[in-house]
PDB file of N, CA and C in Angstrom:
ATOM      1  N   UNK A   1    -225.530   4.630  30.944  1.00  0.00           N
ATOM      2  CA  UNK A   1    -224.661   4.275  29.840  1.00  0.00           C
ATOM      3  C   UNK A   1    -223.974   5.536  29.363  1.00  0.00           C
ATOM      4  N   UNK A   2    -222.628   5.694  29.406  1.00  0.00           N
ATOM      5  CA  UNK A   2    -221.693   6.647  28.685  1.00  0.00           C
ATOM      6  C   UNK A   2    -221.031   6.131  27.841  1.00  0.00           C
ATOM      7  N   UNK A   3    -221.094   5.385  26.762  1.00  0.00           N
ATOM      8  CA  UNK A   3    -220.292   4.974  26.010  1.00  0.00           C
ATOM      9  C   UNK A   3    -221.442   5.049  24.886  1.00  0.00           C
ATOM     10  N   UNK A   4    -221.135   5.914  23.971  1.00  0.00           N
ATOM     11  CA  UNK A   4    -222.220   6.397  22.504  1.00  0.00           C
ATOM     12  C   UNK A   4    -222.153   5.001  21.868  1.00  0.00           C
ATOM     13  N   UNK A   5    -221.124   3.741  21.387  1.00  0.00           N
ATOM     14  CA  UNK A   5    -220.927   3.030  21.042  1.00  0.00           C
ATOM     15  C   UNK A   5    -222.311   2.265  21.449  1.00  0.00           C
ATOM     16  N   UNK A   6    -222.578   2.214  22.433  1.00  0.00           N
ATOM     17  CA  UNK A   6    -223.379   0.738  22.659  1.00  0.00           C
ATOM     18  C   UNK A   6    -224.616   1.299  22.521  1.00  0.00           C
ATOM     19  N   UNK A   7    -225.077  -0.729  22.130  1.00  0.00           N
ATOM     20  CA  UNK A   7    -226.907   0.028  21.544  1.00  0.00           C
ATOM     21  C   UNK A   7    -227.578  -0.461  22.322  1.00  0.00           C
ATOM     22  N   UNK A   8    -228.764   0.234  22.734  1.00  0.00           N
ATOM     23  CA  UNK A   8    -229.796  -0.518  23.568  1.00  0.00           C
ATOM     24  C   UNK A   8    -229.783  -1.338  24.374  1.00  0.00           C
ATOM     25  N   UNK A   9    -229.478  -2.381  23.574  1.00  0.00           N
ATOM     26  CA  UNK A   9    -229.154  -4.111  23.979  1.00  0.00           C
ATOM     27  C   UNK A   9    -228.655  -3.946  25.087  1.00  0.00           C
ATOM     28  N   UNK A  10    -227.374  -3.078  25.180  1.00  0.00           N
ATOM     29  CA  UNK A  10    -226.462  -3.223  26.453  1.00  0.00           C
ATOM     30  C   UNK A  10    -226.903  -1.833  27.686  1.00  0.00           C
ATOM     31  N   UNK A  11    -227.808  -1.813  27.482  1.00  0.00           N
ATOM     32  CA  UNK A  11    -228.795  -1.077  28.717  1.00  0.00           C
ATOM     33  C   UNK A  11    -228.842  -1.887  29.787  1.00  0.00           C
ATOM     34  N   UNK A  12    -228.243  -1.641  31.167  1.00  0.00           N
ATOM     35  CA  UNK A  12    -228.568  -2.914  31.921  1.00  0.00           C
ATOM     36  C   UNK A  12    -229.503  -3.191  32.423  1.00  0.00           C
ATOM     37  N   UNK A  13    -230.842  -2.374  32.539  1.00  0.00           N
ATOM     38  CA  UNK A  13    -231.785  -2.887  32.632  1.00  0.00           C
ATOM     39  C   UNK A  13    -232.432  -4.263  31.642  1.00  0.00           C
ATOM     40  N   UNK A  14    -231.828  -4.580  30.150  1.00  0.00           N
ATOM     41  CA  UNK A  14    -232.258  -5.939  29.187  1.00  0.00           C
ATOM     42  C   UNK A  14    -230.610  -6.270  29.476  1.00  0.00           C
ATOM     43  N   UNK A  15    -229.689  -5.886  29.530  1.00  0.00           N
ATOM     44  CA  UNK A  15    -228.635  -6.739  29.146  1.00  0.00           C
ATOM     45  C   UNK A  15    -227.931  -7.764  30.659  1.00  0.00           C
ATOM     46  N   UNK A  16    -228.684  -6.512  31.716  1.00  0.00           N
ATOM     47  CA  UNK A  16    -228.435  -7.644  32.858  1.00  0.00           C
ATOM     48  C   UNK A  16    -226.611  -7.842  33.208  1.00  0.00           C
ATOM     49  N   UNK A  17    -226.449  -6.231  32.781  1.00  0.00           N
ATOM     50  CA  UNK A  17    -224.794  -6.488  32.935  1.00  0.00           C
ATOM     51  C   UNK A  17    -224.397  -4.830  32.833  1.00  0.00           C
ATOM     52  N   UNK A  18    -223.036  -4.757  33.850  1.00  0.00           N
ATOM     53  CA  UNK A  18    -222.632  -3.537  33.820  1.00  0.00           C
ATOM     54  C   UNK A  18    -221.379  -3.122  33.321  1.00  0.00           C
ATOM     55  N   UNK A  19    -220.997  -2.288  32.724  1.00  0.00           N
ATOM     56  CA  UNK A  19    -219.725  -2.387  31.252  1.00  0.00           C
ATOM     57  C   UNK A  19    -218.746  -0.492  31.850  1.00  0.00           C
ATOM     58  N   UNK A  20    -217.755  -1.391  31.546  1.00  0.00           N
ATOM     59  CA  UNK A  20    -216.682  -0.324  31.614  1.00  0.00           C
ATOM     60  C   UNK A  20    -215.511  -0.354  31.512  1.00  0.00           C
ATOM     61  N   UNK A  21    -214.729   0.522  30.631  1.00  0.00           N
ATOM     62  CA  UNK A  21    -213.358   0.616  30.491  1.00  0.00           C
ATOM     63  C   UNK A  21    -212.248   0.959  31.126  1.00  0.00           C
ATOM     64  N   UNK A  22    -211.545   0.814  31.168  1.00  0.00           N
ATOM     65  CA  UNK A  22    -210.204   1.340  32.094  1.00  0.00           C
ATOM     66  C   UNK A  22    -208.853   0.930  31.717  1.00  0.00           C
ATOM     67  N   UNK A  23    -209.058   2.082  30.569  1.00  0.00           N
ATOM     68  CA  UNK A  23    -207.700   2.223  29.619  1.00  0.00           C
ATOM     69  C   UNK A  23    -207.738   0.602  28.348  1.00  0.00           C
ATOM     70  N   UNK A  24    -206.979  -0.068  28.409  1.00  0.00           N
ATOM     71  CA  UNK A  24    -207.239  -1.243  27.693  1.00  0.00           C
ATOM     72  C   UNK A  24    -208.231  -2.017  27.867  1.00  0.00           C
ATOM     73  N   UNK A  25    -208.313  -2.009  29.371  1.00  0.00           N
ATOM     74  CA  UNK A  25    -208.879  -3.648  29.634  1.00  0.00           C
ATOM     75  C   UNK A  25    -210.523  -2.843  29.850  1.00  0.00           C
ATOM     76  N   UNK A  26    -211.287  -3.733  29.489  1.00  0.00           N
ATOM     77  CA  UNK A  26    -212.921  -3.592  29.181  1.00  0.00           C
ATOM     78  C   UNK A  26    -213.174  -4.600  30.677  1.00  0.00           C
ATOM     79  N   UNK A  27    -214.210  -4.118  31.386  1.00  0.00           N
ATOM     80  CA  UNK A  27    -215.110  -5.051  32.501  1.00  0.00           C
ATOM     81  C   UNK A  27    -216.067  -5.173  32.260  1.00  0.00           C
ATOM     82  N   UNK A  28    -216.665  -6.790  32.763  1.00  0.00           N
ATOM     83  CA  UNK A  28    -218.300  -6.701  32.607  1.00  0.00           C
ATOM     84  C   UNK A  28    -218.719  -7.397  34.115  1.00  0.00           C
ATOM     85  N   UNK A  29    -219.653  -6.577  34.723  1.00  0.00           N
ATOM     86  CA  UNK A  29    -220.208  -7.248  35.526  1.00  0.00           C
ATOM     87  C   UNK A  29    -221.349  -7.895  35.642  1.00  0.00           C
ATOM     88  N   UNK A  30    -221.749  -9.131  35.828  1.00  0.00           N
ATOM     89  CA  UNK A  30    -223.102  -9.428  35.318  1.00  0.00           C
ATOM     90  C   UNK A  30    -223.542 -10.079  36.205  1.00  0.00           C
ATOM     91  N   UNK A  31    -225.079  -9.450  36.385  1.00  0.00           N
ATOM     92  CA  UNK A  31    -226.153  -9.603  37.207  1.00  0.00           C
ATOM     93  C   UNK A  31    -226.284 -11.167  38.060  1.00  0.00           C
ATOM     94  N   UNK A  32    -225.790 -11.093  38.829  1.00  0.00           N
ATOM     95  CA  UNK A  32    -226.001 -12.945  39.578  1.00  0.00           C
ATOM     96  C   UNK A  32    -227.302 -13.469  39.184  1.00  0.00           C
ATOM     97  N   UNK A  33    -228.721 -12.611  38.954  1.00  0.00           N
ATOM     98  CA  UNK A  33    -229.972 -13.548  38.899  1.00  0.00           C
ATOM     99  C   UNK A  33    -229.895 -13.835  36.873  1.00  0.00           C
ATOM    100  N   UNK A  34    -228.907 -13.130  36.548  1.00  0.00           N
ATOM    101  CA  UNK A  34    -228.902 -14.041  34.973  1.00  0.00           C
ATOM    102  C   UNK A  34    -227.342 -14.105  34.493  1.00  0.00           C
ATOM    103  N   UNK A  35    -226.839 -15.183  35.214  1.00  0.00           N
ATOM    104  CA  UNK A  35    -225.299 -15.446  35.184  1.00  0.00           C
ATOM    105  C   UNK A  35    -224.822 -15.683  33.826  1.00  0.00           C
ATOM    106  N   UNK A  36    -225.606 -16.303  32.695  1.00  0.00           N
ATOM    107  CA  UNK A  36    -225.667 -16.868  31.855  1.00  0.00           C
ATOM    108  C   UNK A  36    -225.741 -16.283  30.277  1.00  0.00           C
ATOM    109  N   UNK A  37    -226.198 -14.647  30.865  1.00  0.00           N
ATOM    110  CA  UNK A  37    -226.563 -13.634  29.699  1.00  0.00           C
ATOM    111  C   UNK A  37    -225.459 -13.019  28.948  1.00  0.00           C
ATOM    112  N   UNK A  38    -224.260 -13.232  29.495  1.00  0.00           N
ATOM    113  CA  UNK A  38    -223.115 -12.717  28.602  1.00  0.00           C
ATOM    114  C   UNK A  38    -222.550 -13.555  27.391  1.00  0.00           C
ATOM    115  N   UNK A  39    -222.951 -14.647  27.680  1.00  0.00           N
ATOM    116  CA  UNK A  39    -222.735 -15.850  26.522  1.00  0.00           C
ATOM    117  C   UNK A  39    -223.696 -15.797  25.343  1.00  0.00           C
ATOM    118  N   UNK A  40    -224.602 -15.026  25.798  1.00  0.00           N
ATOM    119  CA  UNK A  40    -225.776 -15.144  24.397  1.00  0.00           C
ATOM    120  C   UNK A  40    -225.722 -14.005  23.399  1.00  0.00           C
ATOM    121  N   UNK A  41    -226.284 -14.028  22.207  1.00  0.00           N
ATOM    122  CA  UNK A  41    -226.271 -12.627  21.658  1.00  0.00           C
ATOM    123  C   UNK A  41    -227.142 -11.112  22.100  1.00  0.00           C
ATOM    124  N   UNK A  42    -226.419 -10.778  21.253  1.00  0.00           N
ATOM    125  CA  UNK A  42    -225.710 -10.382  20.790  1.00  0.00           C
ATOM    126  C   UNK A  42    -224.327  -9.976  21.531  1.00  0.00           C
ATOM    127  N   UNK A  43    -224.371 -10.495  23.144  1.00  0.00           N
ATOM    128  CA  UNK A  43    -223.307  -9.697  23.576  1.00  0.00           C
ATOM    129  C   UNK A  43    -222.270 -10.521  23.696  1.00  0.00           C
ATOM    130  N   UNK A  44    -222.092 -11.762  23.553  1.00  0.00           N
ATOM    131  CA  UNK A  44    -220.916 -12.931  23.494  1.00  0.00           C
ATOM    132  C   UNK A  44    -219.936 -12.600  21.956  1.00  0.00           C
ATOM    133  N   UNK A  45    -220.966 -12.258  20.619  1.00  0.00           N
ATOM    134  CA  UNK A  45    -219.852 -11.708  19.748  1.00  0.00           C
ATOM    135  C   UNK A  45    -218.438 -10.630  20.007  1.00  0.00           C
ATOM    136  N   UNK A  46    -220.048  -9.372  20.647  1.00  0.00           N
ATOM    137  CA  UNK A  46    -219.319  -8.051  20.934  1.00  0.00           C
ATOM    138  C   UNK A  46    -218.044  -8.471  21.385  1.00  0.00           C
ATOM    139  N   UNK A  47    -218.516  -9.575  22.950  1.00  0.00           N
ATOM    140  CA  UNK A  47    -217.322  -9.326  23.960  1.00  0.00           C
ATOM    141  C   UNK A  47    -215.937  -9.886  23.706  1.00  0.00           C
ATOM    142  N   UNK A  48    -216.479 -11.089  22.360  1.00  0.00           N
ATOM    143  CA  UNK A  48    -214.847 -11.319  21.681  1.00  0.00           C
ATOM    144  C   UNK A  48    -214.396 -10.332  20.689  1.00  0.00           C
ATOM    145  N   UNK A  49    -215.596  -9.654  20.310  1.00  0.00           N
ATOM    146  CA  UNK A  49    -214.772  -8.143  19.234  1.00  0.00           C
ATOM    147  C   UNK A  49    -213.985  -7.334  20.174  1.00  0.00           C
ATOM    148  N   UNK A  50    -214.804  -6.893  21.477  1.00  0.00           N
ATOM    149  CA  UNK A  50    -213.422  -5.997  22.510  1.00  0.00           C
ATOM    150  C   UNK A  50    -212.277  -6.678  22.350  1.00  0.00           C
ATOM    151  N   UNK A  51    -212.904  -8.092  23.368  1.00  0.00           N
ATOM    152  CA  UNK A  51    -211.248  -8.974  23.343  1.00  0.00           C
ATOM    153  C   UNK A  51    -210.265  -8.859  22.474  1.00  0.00           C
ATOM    154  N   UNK A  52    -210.613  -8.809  21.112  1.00  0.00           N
ATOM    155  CA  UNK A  52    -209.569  -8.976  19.892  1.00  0.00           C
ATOM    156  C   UNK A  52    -209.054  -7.528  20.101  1.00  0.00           C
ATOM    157  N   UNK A  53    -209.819  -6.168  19.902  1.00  0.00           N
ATOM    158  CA  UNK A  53    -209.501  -4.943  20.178  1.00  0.00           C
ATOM    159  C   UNK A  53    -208.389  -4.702  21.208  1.00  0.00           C
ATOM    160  N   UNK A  54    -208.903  -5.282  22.371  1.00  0.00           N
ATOM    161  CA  UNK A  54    -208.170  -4.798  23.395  1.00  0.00           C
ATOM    162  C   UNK A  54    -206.537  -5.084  23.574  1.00  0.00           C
ATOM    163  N   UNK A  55    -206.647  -6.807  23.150  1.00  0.00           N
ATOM    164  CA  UNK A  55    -205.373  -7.411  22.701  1.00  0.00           C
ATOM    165  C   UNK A  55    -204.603  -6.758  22.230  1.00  0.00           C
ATOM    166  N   UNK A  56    -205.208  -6.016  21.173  1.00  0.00           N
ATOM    167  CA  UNK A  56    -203.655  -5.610  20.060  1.00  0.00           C
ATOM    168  C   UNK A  56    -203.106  -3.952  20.906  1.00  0.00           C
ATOM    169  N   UNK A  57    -204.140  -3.846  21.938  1.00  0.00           N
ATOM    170  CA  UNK A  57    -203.729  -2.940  22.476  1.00  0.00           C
ATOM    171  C   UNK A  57    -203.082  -3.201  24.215  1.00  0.00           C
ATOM    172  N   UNK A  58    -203.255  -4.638  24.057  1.00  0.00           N
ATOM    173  CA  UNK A  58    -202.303  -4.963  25.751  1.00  0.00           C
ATOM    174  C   UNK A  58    -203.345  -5.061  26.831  1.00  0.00           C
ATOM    175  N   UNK A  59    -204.465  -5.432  26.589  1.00  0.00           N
ATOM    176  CA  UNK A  59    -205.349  -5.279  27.095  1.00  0.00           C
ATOM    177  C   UNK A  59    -206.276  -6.698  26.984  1.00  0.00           C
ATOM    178  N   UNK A  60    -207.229  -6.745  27.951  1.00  0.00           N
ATOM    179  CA  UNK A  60    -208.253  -7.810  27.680  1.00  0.00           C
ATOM    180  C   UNK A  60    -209.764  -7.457  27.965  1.00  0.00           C
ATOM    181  N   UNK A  61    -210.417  -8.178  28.085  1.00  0.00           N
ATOM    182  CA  UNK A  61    -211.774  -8.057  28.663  1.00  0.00           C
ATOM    183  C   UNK A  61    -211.840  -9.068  29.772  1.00  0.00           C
ATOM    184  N   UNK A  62    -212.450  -8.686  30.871  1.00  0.00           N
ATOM    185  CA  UNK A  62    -212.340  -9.749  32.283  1.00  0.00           C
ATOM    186  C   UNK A  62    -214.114  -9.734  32.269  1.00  0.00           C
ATOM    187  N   UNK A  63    -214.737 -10.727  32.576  1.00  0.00           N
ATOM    188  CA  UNK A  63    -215.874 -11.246  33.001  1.00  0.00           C
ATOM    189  C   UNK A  63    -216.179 -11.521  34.663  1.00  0.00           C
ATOM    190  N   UNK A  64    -216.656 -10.709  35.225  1.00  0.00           N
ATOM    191  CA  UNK A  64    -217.228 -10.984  36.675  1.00  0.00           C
ATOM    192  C   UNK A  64    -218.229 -11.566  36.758  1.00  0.00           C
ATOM    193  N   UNK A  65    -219.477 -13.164  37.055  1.00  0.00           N
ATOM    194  CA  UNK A  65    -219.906 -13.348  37.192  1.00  0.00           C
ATOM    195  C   UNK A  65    -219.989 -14.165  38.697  1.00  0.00           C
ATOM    196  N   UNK A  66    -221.149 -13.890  39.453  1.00  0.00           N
ATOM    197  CA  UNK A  66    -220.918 -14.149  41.232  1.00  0.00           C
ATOM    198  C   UNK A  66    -219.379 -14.275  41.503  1.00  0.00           C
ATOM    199  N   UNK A  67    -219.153 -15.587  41.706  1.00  0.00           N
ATOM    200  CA  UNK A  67    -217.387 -15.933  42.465  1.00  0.00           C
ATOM    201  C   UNK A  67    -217.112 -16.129  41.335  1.00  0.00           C
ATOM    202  N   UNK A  68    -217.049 -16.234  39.976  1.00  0.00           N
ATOM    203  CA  UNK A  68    -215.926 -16.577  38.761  1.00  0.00           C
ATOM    204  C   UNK A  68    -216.033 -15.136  37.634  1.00  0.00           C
ATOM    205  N   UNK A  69    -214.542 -15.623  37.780  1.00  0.00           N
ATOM    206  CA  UNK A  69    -214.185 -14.561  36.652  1.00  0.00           C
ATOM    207  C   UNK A  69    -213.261 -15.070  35.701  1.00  0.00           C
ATOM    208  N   UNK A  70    -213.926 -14.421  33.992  1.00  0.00           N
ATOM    209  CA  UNK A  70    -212.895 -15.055  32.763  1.00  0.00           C
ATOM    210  C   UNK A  70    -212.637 -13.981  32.123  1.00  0.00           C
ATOM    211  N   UNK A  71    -211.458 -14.195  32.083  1.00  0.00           N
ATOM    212  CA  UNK A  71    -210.918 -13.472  30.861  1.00  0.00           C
ATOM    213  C   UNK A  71    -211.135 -13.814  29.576  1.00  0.00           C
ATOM    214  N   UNK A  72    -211.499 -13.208  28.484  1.00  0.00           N
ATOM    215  CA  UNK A  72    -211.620 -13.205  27.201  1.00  0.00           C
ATOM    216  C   UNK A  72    -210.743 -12.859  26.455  1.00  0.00           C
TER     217      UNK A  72
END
């Protein structure tokens, strides 16, 4: 984890997901054996707080889970 921002939670060893920026747009990649963990808390708030963030900056957050991916 290089981002001072995030707490614990988003350690991917508990959060089961891997996070990174690139310029606006925020990525998350998340673990195929818990497809389901980005929707729960605390990290489903966060990932619409980036979203809103990223927006006003032209930017989004994209979700990789196995073959689907969402944008937020």
């Amino acid at each position: 984890m290089t981002d001072e921002g995030l707490t614990e939670a988003w350690e991917p060893s508990r959060s089961h997901m891997m996070v990174y920026r690139q310029g606006p747009q925020v990525t998350v990649l998340v673990d195929p054996d818990h497809p389901g963990i980005w929707r729960r808390e605390p990290y489903h708030s966060q990932l619409l707080d980036w979203a809103r963030e990223a927006e006003a900056m032209g930017g989004y957050v994209i979700v990789f889970r196995q073959d689907d991916v969402f944008k937020i």
